[in-house]
């Protein structure tokens, strides 16, 4: 990889202020990696889900682009529960909040209407060997499905959902223990399963037809100091791309994907060690993902708008006290 550009904090700084932040305690922002964004009102723009692990409070910011229009706190949340992601289970156009309890044998869903919780539902793992590794529309019917993995055998298993009901189940594929599920990107209109070999660094896409894996598509082999941190659409073409971080240098890179694999790859920038990757959001409604960053000295939450392998715009979404933490939600 080449063309590395090193940025200082001044390159990222802009002027915005924190609107309506919940008071007190560490706060972490859930950036909803399993879905297209946390849109609680159906206005076509992503919102932000917050969680206060000390006070056991959840909260939401309703956004209009990069402006916070209103906020709402929920709770207290029962001990042991933490947010996993946001997904629209009832095809209302509004996101519902998924929660995990303890080690992941129990999950809950809050059905949302804007900032109001209208109902709740408990989901139980198939058995104690299974862990939730993804929420995505596997069969392309408009409803999110739940992807489980047998922690002992490695097998991938899907629950097909319509509304609150499981309407079918399917074993997708066996998967050797050295392979980990890294995401569920949408490539050329179909949800695929991104996996990586934790020994060799090899990366593959499990291409599905909604009911089974029809092809293993090798994407490449990457040194293990590079980690996959997110999948998002940076070109606005409807295909998700892969975001990489080099943990040894704090360098960010992107793989742009197409139907046959990696179309192009490159470095975006090396950032100072006090800036950490914090997630992706489509903040401006353009269909293109923006990168969220967290700064550990002043407390900035920074945003990068990406154009190819360059930064077209950078600014501060909020300045947050250092006790507050942004924690990308993995769902595992």
PDB file of C-alpha atoms in Angstrom, residues 116-255:
ATOM      1  CA  UNK A 116     -41.374   5.807  21.544  1.00  0.00           C
ATOM      2  CA  UNK A 117     -41.010   2.111  22.456  1.00  0.00           C
ATOM      3  CA  UNK A 118     -44.289   0.559  21.283  1.00  0.00           C
ATOM      4  CA  UNK A 119     -43.619  -3.092  22.172  1.00  0.00           C
ATOM      5  CA  UNK A 120     -40.866  -5.507  23.169  1.00  0.00           C
ATOM      6  CA  UNK A 121     -39.994  -9.051  22.132  1.00  0.00           C
ATOM      7  CA  UNK A 122     -37.616 -11.662  23.557  1.00  0.00           C
ATOM      8  CA  UNK A 123     -35.472 -13.793  21.219  1.00  0.00           C
ATOM      9  CA  UNK A 124     -33.724 -16.923  22.484  1.00  0.00           C
ATOM     10  CA  UNK A 125     -30.684 -18.471  20.802  1.00  0.00           C
ATOM     11  CA  UNK A 126     -31.354 -21.881  19.196  1.00  0.00           C
ATOM     12  CA  UNK A 127     -29.237 -23.508  21.913  1.00  0.00           C
ATOM     13  CA  UNK A 128     -26.308 -22.681  24.182  1.00  0.00           C
ATOM     14  CA  UNK A 129     -23.782 -23.382  21.409  1.00  0.00           C
ATOM     15  CA  UNK A 130     -25.088 -20.634  19.115  1.00  0.00           C
ATOM     16  CA  UNK A 131     -23.991 -17.001  18.922  1.00  0.00           C
ATOM     17  CA  UNK A 132     -25.584 -14.209  16.893  1.00  0.00           C
ATOM     18  CA  UNK A 133     -23.086 -13.053  14.241  1.00  0.00           C
ATOM     19  CA  UNK A 134     -25.234 -10.920  11.937  1.00  0.00           C
ATOM     20  CA  UNK A 135     -28.581  -9.311  11.236  1.00  0.00           C
ATOM     21  CA  UNK A 136     -29.258  -8.775   7.539  1.00  0.00           C
ATOM     22  CA  UNK A 137     -31.867  -9.458   4.856  1.00  0.00           C
ATOM     23  CA  UNK A 138     -30.427 -12.791   3.710  1.00  0.00           C
ATOM     24  CA  UNK A 139     -33.358 -13.827   1.477  1.00  0.00           C
ATOM     25  CA  UNK A 140     -34.035 -10.309   0.138  1.00  0.00           C
ATOM     26  CA  UNK A 141     -37.699 -10.109   1.188  1.00  0.00           C
ATOM     27  CA  UNK A 142     -37.287  -6.733   2.894  1.00  0.00           C
ATOM     28  CA  UNK A 143     -37.194  -8.141   6.431  1.00  0.00           C
ATOM     29  CA  UNK A 144     -33.960  -8.527   8.421  1.00  0.00           C
ATOM     30  CA  UNK A 145     -32.990 -12.100   9.251  1.00  0.00           C
ATOM     31  CA  UNK A 146     -30.774 -13.390  12.059  1.00  0.00           C
ATOM     32  CA  UNK A 147     -27.520 -15.192  11.284  1.00  0.00           C
ATOM     33  CA  UNK A 148     -26.387 -17.607  13.994  1.00  0.00           C
ATOM     34  CA  UNK A 149     -23.176 -19.601  14.302  1.00  0.00           C
ATOM     35  CA  UNK A 150     -22.577 -22.815  16.190  1.00  0.00           C
ATOM     36  CA  UNK A 151     -19.580 -21.929  18.360  1.00  0.00           C
ATOM     37  CA  UNK A 152     -18.372 -25.531  18.492  1.00  0.00           C
ATOM     38  CA  UNK A 153     -19.054 -26.888  15.001  1.00  0.00           C
ATOM     39  CA  UNK A 154     -18.771 -23.537  13.199  1.00  0.00           C
ATOM     40  CA  UNK A 155     -21.966 -24.055  11.182  1.00  0.00           C
ATOM     41  CA  UNK A 156     -23.845 -20.943   9.979  1.00  0.00           C
ATOM     42  CA  UNK A 157     -27.596 -21.021  10.474  1.00  0.00           C
ATOM     43  CA  UNK A 158     -30.262 -18.429   9.582  1.00  0.00           C
ATOM     44  CA  UNK A 159     -33.666 -17.540  11.007  1.00  0.00           C
ATOM     45  CA  UNK A 160     -35.898 -15.906   8.387  1.00  0.00           C
ATOM     46  CA  UNK A 161     -38.123 -13.227   9.857  1.00  0.00           C
ATOM     47  CA  UNK A 162     -41.309 -11.482   8.810  1.00  0.00           C
ATOM     48  CA  UNK A 163     -42.358  -8.963  11.389  1.00  0.00           C
ATOM     49  CA  UNK A 164     -42.239 -10.637  14.797  1.00  0.00           C
ATOM     50  CA  UNK A 165     -42.406 -14.176  13.409  1.00  0.00           C
ATOM     51  CA  UNK A 166     -39.761 -16.699  12.424  1.00  0.00           C
ATOM     52  CA  UNK A 167     -41.130 -18.020   9.130  1.00  0.00           C
ATOM     53  CA  UNK A 168     -38.301 -20.400   8.308  1.00  0.00           C
ATOM     54  CA  UNK A 169     -34.879 -21.672   9.275  1.00  0.00           C
ATOM     55  CA  UNK A 170     -31.982 -22.853   7.164  1.00  0.00           C
ATOM     56  CA  UNK A 171     -28.468 -24.208   7.615  1.00  0.00           C
ATOM     57  CA  UNK A 172     -26.305 -22.174   5.239  1.00  0.00           C
ATOM     58  CA  UNK A 173     -22.860 -23.761   5.381  1.00  0.00           C
ATOM     59  CA  UNK A 174     -20.299 -25.429   7.638  1.00  0.00           C
ATOM     60  CA  UNK A 175     -17.408 -23.138   8.508  1.00  0.00           C
ATOM     61  CA  UNK A 176     -14.101 -24.234  10.023  1.00  0.00           C
ATOM     62  CA  UNK A 177     -13.320 -22.747  13.459  1.00  0.00           C
ATOM     63  CA  UNK A 178     -10.370 -20.689  12.174  1.00  0.00           C
ATOM     64  CA  UNK A 179     -12.757 -18.601  10.046  1.00  0.00           C
ATOM     65  CA  UNK A 180     -14.582 -15.663  11.655  1.00  0.00           C
ATOM     66  CA  UNK A 181     -17.637 -13.782  10.391  1.00  0.00           C
ATOM     67  CA  UNK A 182     -16.625 -10.144   9.765  1.00  0.00           C
ATOM     68  CA  UNK A 183     -19.795  -8.664   8.298  1.00  0.00           C
ATOM     69  CA  UNK A 184     -22.742  -9.013   5.949  1.00  0.00           C
ATOM     70  CA  UNK A 185     -22.080  -6.588   3.091  1.00  0.00           C
ATOM     71  CA  UNK A 186     -24.555  -6.103   0.265  1.00  0.00           C
ATOM     72  CA  UNK A 187     -22.780  -6.708  -3.056  1.00  0.00           C
ATOM     73  CA  UNK A 188     -24.585  -6.204  -6.365  1.00  0.00           C
ATOM     74  CA  UNK A 189     -27.968  -6.317  -4.649  1.00  0.00           C
ATOM     75  CA  UNK A 190     -27.446  -9.483  -2.587  1.00  0.00           C
ATOM     76  CA  UNK A 191     -26.353  -9.824   1.034  1.00  0.00           C
ATOM     77  CA  UNK A 192     -23.110 -11.792   1.271  1.00  0.00           C
ATOM     78  CA  UNK A 193     -21.218 -13.089   4.312  1.00  0.00           C
ATOM     79  CA  UNK A 194     -17.699 -11.735   4.798  1.00  0.00           C
ATOM     80  CA  UNK A 195     -15.303 -14.150   6.523  1.00  0.00           C
ATOM     81  CA  UNK A 196     -11.626 -14.078   7.438  1.00  0.00           C
ATOM     82  CA  UNK A 197      -9.118 -16.743   8.408  1.00  0.00           C
ATOM     83  CA  UNK A 198      -7.618 -15.653  11.728  1.00  0.00           C
ATOM     84  CA  UNK A 199      -4.482 -17.731  11.114  1.00  0.00           C
ATOM     85  CA  UNK A 200      -3.588 -16.857   7.509  1.00  0.00           C
ATOM     86  CA  UNK A 201      -5.362 -13.506   7.079  1.00  0.00           C
ATOM     87  CA  UNK A 202      -7.249 -14.761   3.998  1.00  0.00           C
ATOM     88  CA  UNK A 203     -10.540 -12.983   3.239  1.00  0.00           C
ATOM     89  CA  UNK A 204     -13.514 -14.484   1.387  1.00  0.00           C
ATOM     90  CA  UNK A 205     -17.106 -13.661   0.517  1.00  0.00           C
ATOM     91  CA  UNK A 206     -19.690 -16.396   0.968  1.00  0.00           C
ATOM     92  CA  UNK A 207     -22.081 -15.593  -1.883  1.00  0.00           C
ATOM     93  CA  UNK A 208     -25.632 -16.698  -1.164  1.00  0.00           C
ATOM     94  CA  UNK A 209     -28.899 -17.124  -3.010  1.00  0.00           C
ATOM     95  CA  UNK A 210     -30.910 -16.515   0.144  1.00  0.00           C
ATOM     96  CA  UNK A 211     -31.110 -20.184   1.104  1.00  0.00           C
ATOM     97  CA  UNK A 212     -27.580 -21.528   0.662  1.00  0.00           C
ATOM     98  CA  UNK A 213     -24.003 -20.526  -0.089  1.00  0.00           C
ATOM     99  CA  UNK A 214     -23.463 -20.892  -3.828  1.00  0.00           C
ATOM    100  CA  UNK A 215     -19.842 -19.758  -4.061  1.00  0.00           C
ATOM    101  CA  UNK A 216     -16.819 -18.915  -1.924  1.00  0.00           C
ATOM    102  CA  UNK A 217     -15.217 -15.866  -3.542  1.00  0.00           C
ATOM    103  CA  UNK A 218     -11.585 -15.266  -2.410  1.00  0.00           C
ATOM    104  CA  UNK A 219     -10.795 -11.561  -2.023  1.00  0.00           C
ATOM    105  CA  UNK A 220      -7.166 -11.672  -0.915  1.00  0.00           C
ATOM    106  CA  UNK A 221      -4.835 -12.278   2.007  1.00  0.00           C
ATOM    107  CA  UNK A 222      -3.920  -9.418   4.340  1.00  0.00           C
ATOM    108  CA  UNK A 223      -1.390  -9.316   7.231  1.00  0.00           C
ATOM    109  CA  UNK A 224      -3.060  -9.848  10.594  1.00  0.00           C
ATOM    110  CA  UNK A 225      -2.137  -6.373  11.878  1.00  0.00           C
ATOM    111  CA  UNK A 226      -4.828  -5.143   9.455  1.00  0.00           C
ATOM    112  CA  UNK A 227      -8.345  -5.627  10.840  1.00  0.00           C
ATOM    113  CA  UNK A 228     -11.738  -5.334   9.158  1.00  0.00           C
ATOM    114  CA  UNK A 229     -13.635  -2.696  11.161  1.00  0.00           C
ATOM    115  CA  UNK A 230     -16.758  -2.055   9.044  1.00  0.00           C
ATOM    116  CA  UNK A 231     -18.542  -2.446   5.717  1.00  0.00           C
ATOM    117  CA  UNK A 232     -20.229   0.501   4.012  1.00  0.00           C
ATOM    118  CA  UNK A 233     -20.998   2.030   0.625  1.00  0.00           C
ATOM    119  CA  UNK A 234     -18.495   4.816  -0.131  1.00  0.00           C
ATOM    120  CA  UNK A 235     -19.282   5.194  -3.840  1.00  0.00           C
ATOM    121  CA  UNK A 236     -23.087   5.273  -3.628  1.00  0.00           C
ATOM    122  CA  UNK A 237     -23.451   2.393  -6.105  1.00  0.00           C
ATOM    123  CA  UNK A 238     -25.409   0.110  -3.777  1.00  0.00           C
ATOM    124  CA  UNK A 239     -22.444  -2.190  -3.104  1.00  0.00           C
ATOM    125  CA  UNK A 240     -20.765  -2.168   0.282  1.00  0.00           C
ATOM    126  CA  UNK A 241     -17.020  -1.753   0.578  1.00  0.00           C
ATOM    127  CA  UNK A 242     -14.618  -2.968   3.280  1.00  0.00           C
ATOM    128  CA  UNK A 243     -12.889  -0.662   5.771  1.00  0.00           C
ATOM    129  CA  UNK A 244      -9.523  -1.761   7.146  1.00  0.00           C
ATOM    130  CA  UNK A 245      -7.453  -0.429  10.050  1.00  0.00           C
ATOM    131  CA  UNK A 246      -3.767  -1.194  10.588  1.00  0.00           C
ATOM    132  CA  UNK A 247      -3.617  -1.521  14.371  1.00  0.00           C
ATOM    133  CA  UNK A 248       0.153  -0.956  14.439  1.00  0.00           C
ATOM    134  CA  UNK A 249       0.099   2.432  12.642  1.00  0.00           C
ATOM    135  CA  UNK A 250      -3.534   3.624  12.929  1.00  0.00           C
ATOM    136  CA  UNK A 251      -3.764   3.668   9.133  1.00  0.00           C
ATOM    137  CA  UNK A 252      -7.152   3.383   7.414  1.00  0.00           C
ATOM    138  CA  UNK A 253      -7.654   1.710   4.041  1.00  0.00           C
ATOM    139  CA  UNK A 254     -10.615   0.753   1.869  1.00  0.00           C
ATOM    140  CA  UNK A 255     -11.363  -2.128  -0.484  1.00  0.00           C
TER     141      UNK A 255
END
